[in-house]
């Protein structure tokens, strides 16, 4: 397998069949590019987890889940403006609602639902499919292409048709495993951070298919990568890659986050895998302090020292990492 094949950018995420752990570690991981992996053994979940199976499983009636509920007509869940509320319901009810079973609305007409599972003890531990959904975990093999002790969390995601999850990045490497339904994923490299109007870990640009370029002109410069996930497909999303996910139909996915950095570099309070690593948090704080100090100087001196600081930081950036892709 050649790393060049992964690096050639044509707007489509590369697809690889039957990748072994060795190949993944030697070729895919170091390239830090998203890849769709096909032909991995993810268990019998794609065949078994029909809506009826998920809805009627006795444990689904007993398992409560916190669900994003939104009546946003476009279906775009928006973390910046929070156009959703959380409601608790059984897993059975969620599946029934997501698959169009007639039920009383919870907040209004045209509701859509999105489950992102959280820890059994949601303030203390990250999500674990094995702990919270043991019956389901038995028929799902999450890809073990990384050292077992670097696993951080596993997340169950259930979505009603027409939901779009806002563009965001996570700070852990990730396998997004598609189990039922098709998902359309768009991705942007960390090099495009400056073009994505990022607040925290989310982009302010909501409608990525018809962006408001008068408000977000730099978005036009960002290189977009695309892929479609079918049941059984696994998308490798490297840490810091922005992703936006659309589901046209009822969808069930799972994902597993794992650590690339030493454990002590991650924020201990991070249960979602999206807080900045500690050295980055400290560096950002130091920059805030540096900016406050430079403001003490009159403009003439400030300009001079700001440029020096800029150059110092710029010299840390690998000159070969970015580059024009010429697409979109
Ligand atoms: O598939 C989705 O709904 C979102 C996936 C995602 O954000 C992730 O796996 O980090
Ligand atoms: Fe994510």
Short mmCIF file of C-alpha atoms and ligand atoms in Angstrom, two decimals:
data_model
loop_
_atom_site.label_atom_id
_atom_site.label_comp_id
_atom_site.label_asym_id
_atom_site.label_seq_id
_atom_site.Cartn_x
_atom_site.Cartn_y
_atom_site.Cartn_z
CA UNK A 1 0.00 0.00 0.00
CA UNK A 2 1.47 3.35 -0.95
CA UNK A 3 1.11 6.43 1.20
CA UNK A 4 1.01 8.46 -2.04
CA UNK A 5 -2.37 6.99 -2.85
CA UNK A 6 -3.73 8.43 0.38
CA UNK A 7 -2.10 11.78 -0.14
CA UNK A 8 -3.43 12.42 -3.65
CA UNK A 9 -6.30 14.80 -3.10
CA UNK A 10 -9.30 14.64 -5.43
CA UNK A 11 -12.05 15.52 -3.01
CA UNK A 12 -12.90 11.85 -2.33
CA UNK A 13 -11.78 10.05 0.78
CA UNK A 14 -9.65 7.00 -0.16
CA UNK A 15 -11.29 3.57 0.23
CA UNK A 16 -9.23 0.60 1.40
CA UNK A 17 -10.32 -3.04 1.61
CA UNK A 18 -9.44 -5.56 4.33
CA UNK A 19 -6.76 -3.48 6.04
CA UNK A 20 -4.71 -5.32 8.67
CA UNK A 21 -3.58 -3.75 11.96
CA UNK A 22 -0.01 -3.70 10.62
CA UNK A 23 -1.01 -1.90 7.42
CA UNK A 24 -3.17 0.54 9.34
CA UNK A 25 -0.36 1.41 11.77
CA UNK A 26 2.39 1.56 9.14
CA UNK A 27 0.60 3.39 6.33
CA UNK A 28 -2.77 4.87 7.25
CA UNK A 29 -2.14 6.28 10.71
CA UNK A 30 1.05 8.21 9.84
CA UNK A 31 -0.62 9.85 6.82
CA UNK A 32 -3.15 11.60 9.13
CA UNK A 33 -5.78 11.50 6.41
CA UNK A 34 -9.34 10.16 6.57
CA UNK A 35 -9.89 6.76 4.97
CA UNK A 36 -12.95 4.56 4.47
CA UNK A 37 -12.15 0.99 5.51
CA UNK A 38 -14.22 -1.76 3.94
CA UNK A 39 -14.33 -5.46 4.65
CA UNK A 40 -13.50 -5.30 8.39
CA UNK A 41 -15.28 -7.76 10.66
CA UNK A 42 -17.61 -5.57 12.68
CA UNK A 43 -19.85 -8.42 13.82
CA UNK A 44 -23.44 -9.19 12.86
CA UNK A 45 -24.91 -5.82 13.95
CA UNK A 46 -25.53 -4.57 10.37
CA UNK A 47 -27.78 -7.57 9.66
CA UNK A 48 -29.27 -7.96 13.13
CA UNK A 49 -30.06 -4.39 14.16
CA UNK A 50 -33.26 -3.84 12.20
CA UNK A 51 -35.54 -1.12 13.58
CA UNK A 52 -37.91 -3.82 14.88
CA UNK A 53 -35.06 -5.69 16.61
CA UNK A 54 -33.76 -2.53 18.28
CA UNK A 55 -37.24 -1.39 19.28
CA UNK A 56 -38.47 -4.73 20.66
CA UNK A 57 -35.35 -5.89 22.49
CA UNK A 58 -36.46 -6.12 26.16
CA UNK A 59 -33.38 -4.19 27.31
CA UNK A 60 -34.25 -1.34 24.90
CA UNK A 61 -37.46 -0.74 26.83
CA UNK A 62 -35.53 -0.57 30.09
CA UNK A 63 -32.60 1.55 28.85
CA UNK A 64 -33.05 5.30 29.11
CA UNK A 65 -31.17 7.61 26.77
CA UNK A 66 -30.77 11.41 26.52
CA UNK A 67 -31.71 12.54 23.03
CA UNK A 68 -31.25 15.81 21.12
CA UNK A 69 -34.73 16.80 19.86
CA UNK A 70 -35.05 19.57 17.29
CA UNK A 71 -37.80 21.06 15.14
CA UNK A 72 -35.30 22.99 12.98
CA UNK A 73 -36.80 22.68 9.47
CA UNK A 74 -33.40 22.22 7.77
CA UNK A 75 -32.50 19.36 10.13
CA UNK A 76 -29.11 21.01 10.89
CA UNK A 77 -28.38 20.57 14.57
CA UNK A 78 -26.48 23.67 15.58
CA UNK A 79 -24.25 23.62 18.62
CA UNK A 80 -23.37 27.31 18.38
CA UNK A 81 -27.03 28.43 18.63
CA UNK A 82 -28.27 25.25 20.33
CA UNK A 83 -31.42 24.70 18.30
CA UNK A 84 -32.29 21.49 20.16
CA UNK A 85 -33.34 20.36 23.61
CA UNK A 86 -32.49 17.18 25.50
CA UNK A 87 -35.25 14.72 26.31
CA UNK A 88 -34.97 11.42 28.10
CA UNK A 89 -36.75 8.39 26.63
CA UNK A 90 -36.27 4.66 26.32
CA UNK A 91 -34.15 3.31 23.50
CA UNK A 92 -37.32 1.61 22.18
CA UNK A 93 -39.18 4.91 22.07
CA UNK A 94 -36.26 6.60 20.32
CA UNK A 95 -36.19 3.94 17.60
CA UNK A 96 -39.98 4.13 17.23
CA UNK A 97 -39.85 7.92 16.89
CA UNK A 98 -36.88 7.87 14.50
CA UNK A 99 -38.61 5.36 12.24
CA UNK A 100 -41.78 7.42 11.96
CA UNK A 101 -44.09 5.63 14.37
CA UNK A 102 -46.97 8.01 15.17
CA UNK A 103 -46.46 9.45 18.65
CA UNK A 104 -47.27 12.63 20.57
CA UNK A 105 -44.64 15.28 19.73
CA UNK A 106 -42.37 16.21 22.62
CA UNK A 107 -41.70 19.82 21.64
CA UNK A 108 -43.53 20.47 18.36
CA UNK A 109 -44.29 19.33 14.85
CA UNK A 110 -41.53 18.10 12.54
CA UNK A 111 -39.34 16.75 15.31
CA UNK A 112 -36.07 15.04 14.53
CA UNK A 113 -34.00 13.01 16.99
CA UNK A 114 -30.30 12.38 17.52
CA UNK A 115 -28.78 10.12 20.13
CA UNK A 116 -25.12 10.50 21.08
CA UNK A 117 -24.71 8.12 24.00
CA UNK A 118 -22.98 9.32 27.15
CA UNK A 119 -21.41 7.55 30.13
CA UNK A 120 -23.41 5.44 32.57
CA UNK A 121 -22.27 8.01 35.11
CA UNK A 122 -22.47 10.99 32.75
CA UNK A 123 -20.52 13.43 34.92
CA UNK A 124 -17.68 11.05 35.62
CA UNK A 125 -17.11 8.67 32.74
CA UNK A 126 -17.14 8.73 28.95
CA UNK A 127 -19.62 6.69 26.94
CA UNK A 128 -19.11 2.94 26.75
CA UNK A 129 -21.36 0.83 24.51
CA UNK A 130 -20.33 -2.28 26.42
CA UNK A 131 -21.43 -0.81 29.75
CA UNK A 132 -24.59 0.98 28.68
CA UNK A 133 -25.85 -1.34 25.92
CA UNK A 134 -24.41 -4.79 26.78
CA UNK A 135 -26.99 -6.66 24.65
CA UNK A 136 -26.06 -4.63 21.60
CA UNK A 137 -22.33 -4.78 22.31
CA UNK A 138 -22.45 -8.58 21.90
CA UNK A 139 -23.15 -8.31 18.17
CA UNK A 140 -20.78 -5.44 17.42
CA UNK A 141 -17.00 -5.66 17.01
CA UNK A 142 -15.45 -2.24 17.10
CA UNK A 143 -12.28 -2.32 14.98
CA UNK A 144 -9.23 -3.15 17.09
CA UNK A 145 -6.60 -1.56 14.88
CA UNK A 146 -5.05 0.36 17.77
CA UNK A 147 -3.62 -0.65 21.17
CA UNK A 148 -6.48 -1.68 23.50
CA UNK A 149 -5.20 0.48 26.35
CA UNK A 150 -5.49 3.63 24.25
CA UNK A 151 -9.27 3.30 23.82
CA UNK A 152 -11.05 6.31 25.30
CA UNK A 153 -14.75 5.78 24.63
CA UNK A 154 -17.30 4.09 22.42
CA UNK A 155 -20.43 5.93 21.40
CA UNK A 156 -23.78 4.79 20.02
CA UNK A 157 -25.39 7.22 17.55
CA UNK A 158 -28.98 6.87 16.37
CA UNK A 159 -30.45 9.41 14.01
CA UNK A 160 -33.81 10.12 12.43
CA UNK A 161 -33.93 10.89 8.69
CA UNK A 162 -32.77 14.33 7.55
CA UNK A 163 -30.51 15.19 10.50
CA UNK A 164 -27.24 17.00 9.87
CA UNK A 165 -24.67 17.17 12.65
CA UNK A 166 -22.80 20.46 12.75
CA UNK A 167 -19.19 20.70 11.57
CA UNK A 168 -16.80 20.09 14.46
CA UNK A 169 -13.51 18.44 15.32
CA UNK A 170 -12.59 16.01 18.07
CA UNK A 171 -9.15 15.74 19.67
CA UNK A 172 -8.94 11.92 19.51
CA UNK A 173 -8.49 9.57 16.59
CA UNK A 174 -11.78 7.97 15.69
CA UNK A 175 -13.39 5.07 13.84
CA UNK A 176 -16.95 5.86 12.81
CA UNK A 177 -18.65 2.53 12.14
CA UNK A 178 -21.79 2.57 10.02
CA UNK A 179 -24.30 -0.07 11.04
CA UNK A 180 -27.65 0.82 9.43
CA UNK A 181 -28.57 3.38 6.81
CA UNK A 182 -26.26 5.51 4.70
CA UNK A 183 -24.34 8.54 5.93
CA UNK A 184 -22.82 11.34 3.89
CA UNK A 185 -19.72 12.73 5.53
CA UNK A 186 -17.83 15.86 4.52
CA UNK A 187 -14.44 16.56 6.05
CA UNK A 188 -11.95 19.42 6.17
CA UNK A 189 -8.30 19.17 7.11
CA UNK A 190 -6.96 20.83 10.26
CA UNK A 191 -5.01 23.07 7.82
CA UNK A 192 -8.35 24.68 6.93
CA UNK A 193 -9.08 25.78 10.51
CA UNK A 194 -8.52 29.40 9.51
CA UNK A 195 -11.28 29.13 6.86
CA UNK A 196 -13.97 27.50 8.99
CA UNK A 197 -14.97 30.21 11.49
CA UNK A 198 -14.40 27.96 14.49
CA UNK A 199 -15.87 28.62 17.92
CA UNK A 200 -14.61 26.12 20.48
CA UNK A 201 -14.60 22.89 18.52
CA UNK A 202 -17.49 23.80 16.17
CA UNK A 203 -17.72 25.71 12.91
CA UNK A 204 -20.18 28.59 12.67
CA UNK A 205 -20.89 27.74 9.02
CA UNK A 206 -24.09 25.75 9.27
CA UNK A 207 -25.32 25.10 5.78
CA UNK A 208 -22.16 23.64 4.28
CA UNK A 209 -23.96 22.77 1.03
CA UNK A 210 -25.18 26.33 0.52
CA UNK A 211 -22.93 28.45 2.73
CA UNK A 212 -23.53 32.13 3.37
CA UNK A 213 -20.35 33.32 1.63
CA UNK A 214 -21.12 36.99 2.23
CA UNK A 215 -20.85 36.27 5.95
CA UNK A 216 -18.20 33.53 5.71
CA UNK A 217 -16.08 34.42 2.65
CA UNK A 218 -13.05 32.34 3.69
CA UNK A 219 -15.16 29.18 3.69
CA UNK A 220 -14.94 29.21 -0.12
CA UNK A 221 -11.20 28.50 0.20
CA UNK A 222 -11.61 25.39 2.33
CA UNK A 223 -10.93 22.01 0.66
CA UNK A 224 -13.78 19.62 1.20
CA UNK A 225 -13.36 15.85 1.32
CA UNK A 226 -16.39 13.62 0.86
CA UNK A 227 -17.44 10.05 1.40
CA UNK A 228 -20.58 7.99 1.73
CA UNK A 229 -20.74 5.30 4.39
CA UNK A 230 -22.73 2.13 3.82
CA UNK A 231 -23.53 -0.42 6.53
CA UNK A 232 -20.30 -2.23 7.44
CA UNK A 233 -18.04 0.68 6.42
CA UNK A 234 -15.65 2.23 8.90
CA UNK A 235 -14.43 5.80 8.49
CA UNK A 236 -11.11 6.69 10.08
CA UNK A 237 -11.38 10.33 11.20
CA UNK A 238 -7.97 11.52 12.40
CA UNK A 239 -7.96 13.83 15.42
CA UNK A 240 -8.51 17.51 14.52
CA UNK A 241 -10.17 16.80 11.16
CA UNK A 242 -13.44 18.69 10.89
CA UNK A 243 -16.46 16.60 9.98
CA UNK A 244 -20.09 17.24 9.08
CA UNK A 245 -22.44 14.28 8.90
CA UNK A 246 -25.79 14.00 7.12
CA UNK A 247 -28.23 11.12 7.32
CA UNK A 248 -30.98 10.92 4.76
CA UNK A 249 -32.57 7.87 6.39
CA UNK A 250 -32.83 6.19 9.78
CA UNK A 251 -29.26 5.56 10.80
CA UNK A 252 -27.39 3.65 13.47
CA UNK A 253 -23.65 4.10 13.92
CA UNK A 254 -21.08 3.56 16.60
CA UNK A 255 -17.76 5.20 17.00
CA UNK A 256 -14.66 4.57 19.03
CA UNK A 257 -12.26 7.31 20.10
CA UNK A 258 -8.70 6.46 21.03
CA UNK A 259 -5.69 8.40 22.24
CA UNK A 260 -2.71 9.28 20.09
CA UNK A 261 -1.03 11.46 22.71
CA UNK A 262 0.21 10.31 26.14
CA UNK A 263 -2.76 10.00 28.51
CA UNK A 264 -1.62 12.86 30.74
CA UNK A 265 -1.83 15.34 27.84
CA UNK A 266 -5.63 15.02 27.71
CA UNK A 267 -7.90 17.02 29.97
CA UNK A 268 -9.11 14.65 32.71
CA UNK A 269 -12.52 16.34 32.69
CA UNK A 270 -13.00 15.71 28.97
CA UNK A 271 -15.73 13.08 28.63
CA UNK A 272 -16.47 13.77 24.95
CA UNK A 273 -13.01 13.75 23.37
CA UNK A 274 -13.29 17.36 22.24
CA UNK A 275 -11.35 19.47 24.75
CA UNK A 276 -7.98 20.88 23.70
CA UNK A 277 -4.97 18.83 24.86
CA UNK A 278 -3.43 20.36 28.01
CA UNK A 279 -0.25 21.72 26.32
CA UNK A 280 -2.49 23.47 23.73
CA UNK A 281 -4.76 24.91 26.45
CA UNK A 282 -1.71 26.22 28.28
CA UNK A 283 -0.19 27.66 25.11
CA UNK A 284 -3.48 29.42 24.26
CA UNK A 285 -3.61 30.90 27.77
CA UNK A 286 0.00 32.05 27.46
CA UNK A 287 -0.83 33.75 24.15
CA UNK A 288 -3.74 35.57 25.80
CA UNK A 289 -1.32 36.75 28.49
CA UNK A 290 1.24 37.76 25.83
CA UNK A 291 -1.42 39.72 23.94
CA UNK A 292 -2.43 41.54 27.14
CA UNK A 293 1.22 42.42 27.77
CA UNK A 294 1.76 43.70 24.23
CA UNK A 295 -1.27 45.96 24.66
CA UNK A 296 0.67 47.79 27.36
CA UNK A 297 3.02 49.04 24.65
CA UNK A 298 2.26 51.90 22.28
CA UNK A 299 1.29 50.80 18.79
CA UNK A 300 4.72 51.51 17.22
CA UNK A 301 6.48 49.05 19.59
CA UNK A 302 3.56 46.64 19.67
CA UNK A 303 3.66 46.11 15.90
CA UNK A 304 7.36 45.33 16.04
CA UNK A 305 7.04 42.74 18.83
CA UNK A 306 3.83 41.23 17.45
CA UNK A 307 5.63 40.50 14.20
CA UNK A 308 8.51 38.88 16.07
CA UNK A 309 6.07 36.73 18.01
CA UNK A 310 4.23 35.80 14.83
CA UNK A 311 7.49 34.75 13.19
CA UNK A 312 8.47 32.71 16.22
CA UNK A 313 5.19 30.80 16.17
CA UNK A 314 5.22 30.56 12.37
CA UNK A 315 8.60 28.82 12.46
CA UNK A 316 6.92 25.95 14.37
CA UNK A 317 4.52 25.26 11.53
CA UNK A 318 5.73 22.61 9.13
CA UNK A 319 5.97 24.52 5.85
CA UNK A 320 5.02 21.42 3.83
CA UNK A 321 1.88 20.57 5.79
CA UNK A 322 -0.56 22.92 4.04
CA UNK A 323 -0.98 23.53 0.35
CA UNK A 324 -3.47 24.55 -2.27
CA UNK A 325 -5.75 21.75 -3.35
CA UNK A 326 -7.47 23.71 -6.08
CA UNK A 327 -10.86 22.10 -5.44
CA UNK A 328 -13.97 24.01 -4.34
O1 LIG B 1 -22.06 10.24 12.65
C1 LIG B 1 -22.37 11.20 13.32
O2 LIG B 1 -23.54 11.50 13.52
C2 LIG B 1 -21.32 12.06 13.95
C3 LIG B 1 -20.05 11.33 14.12
C4 LIG B 1 -19.03 12.11 14.87
O3 LIG B 1 -19.09 13.29 15.05
C5 LIG B 1 -17.89 11.36 15.39
O4 LIG B 1 -17.84 10.13 15.24
O5 LIG B 1 -17.00 12.01 15.97
FE1 LIG B 2 -17.20 14.04 15.91
#
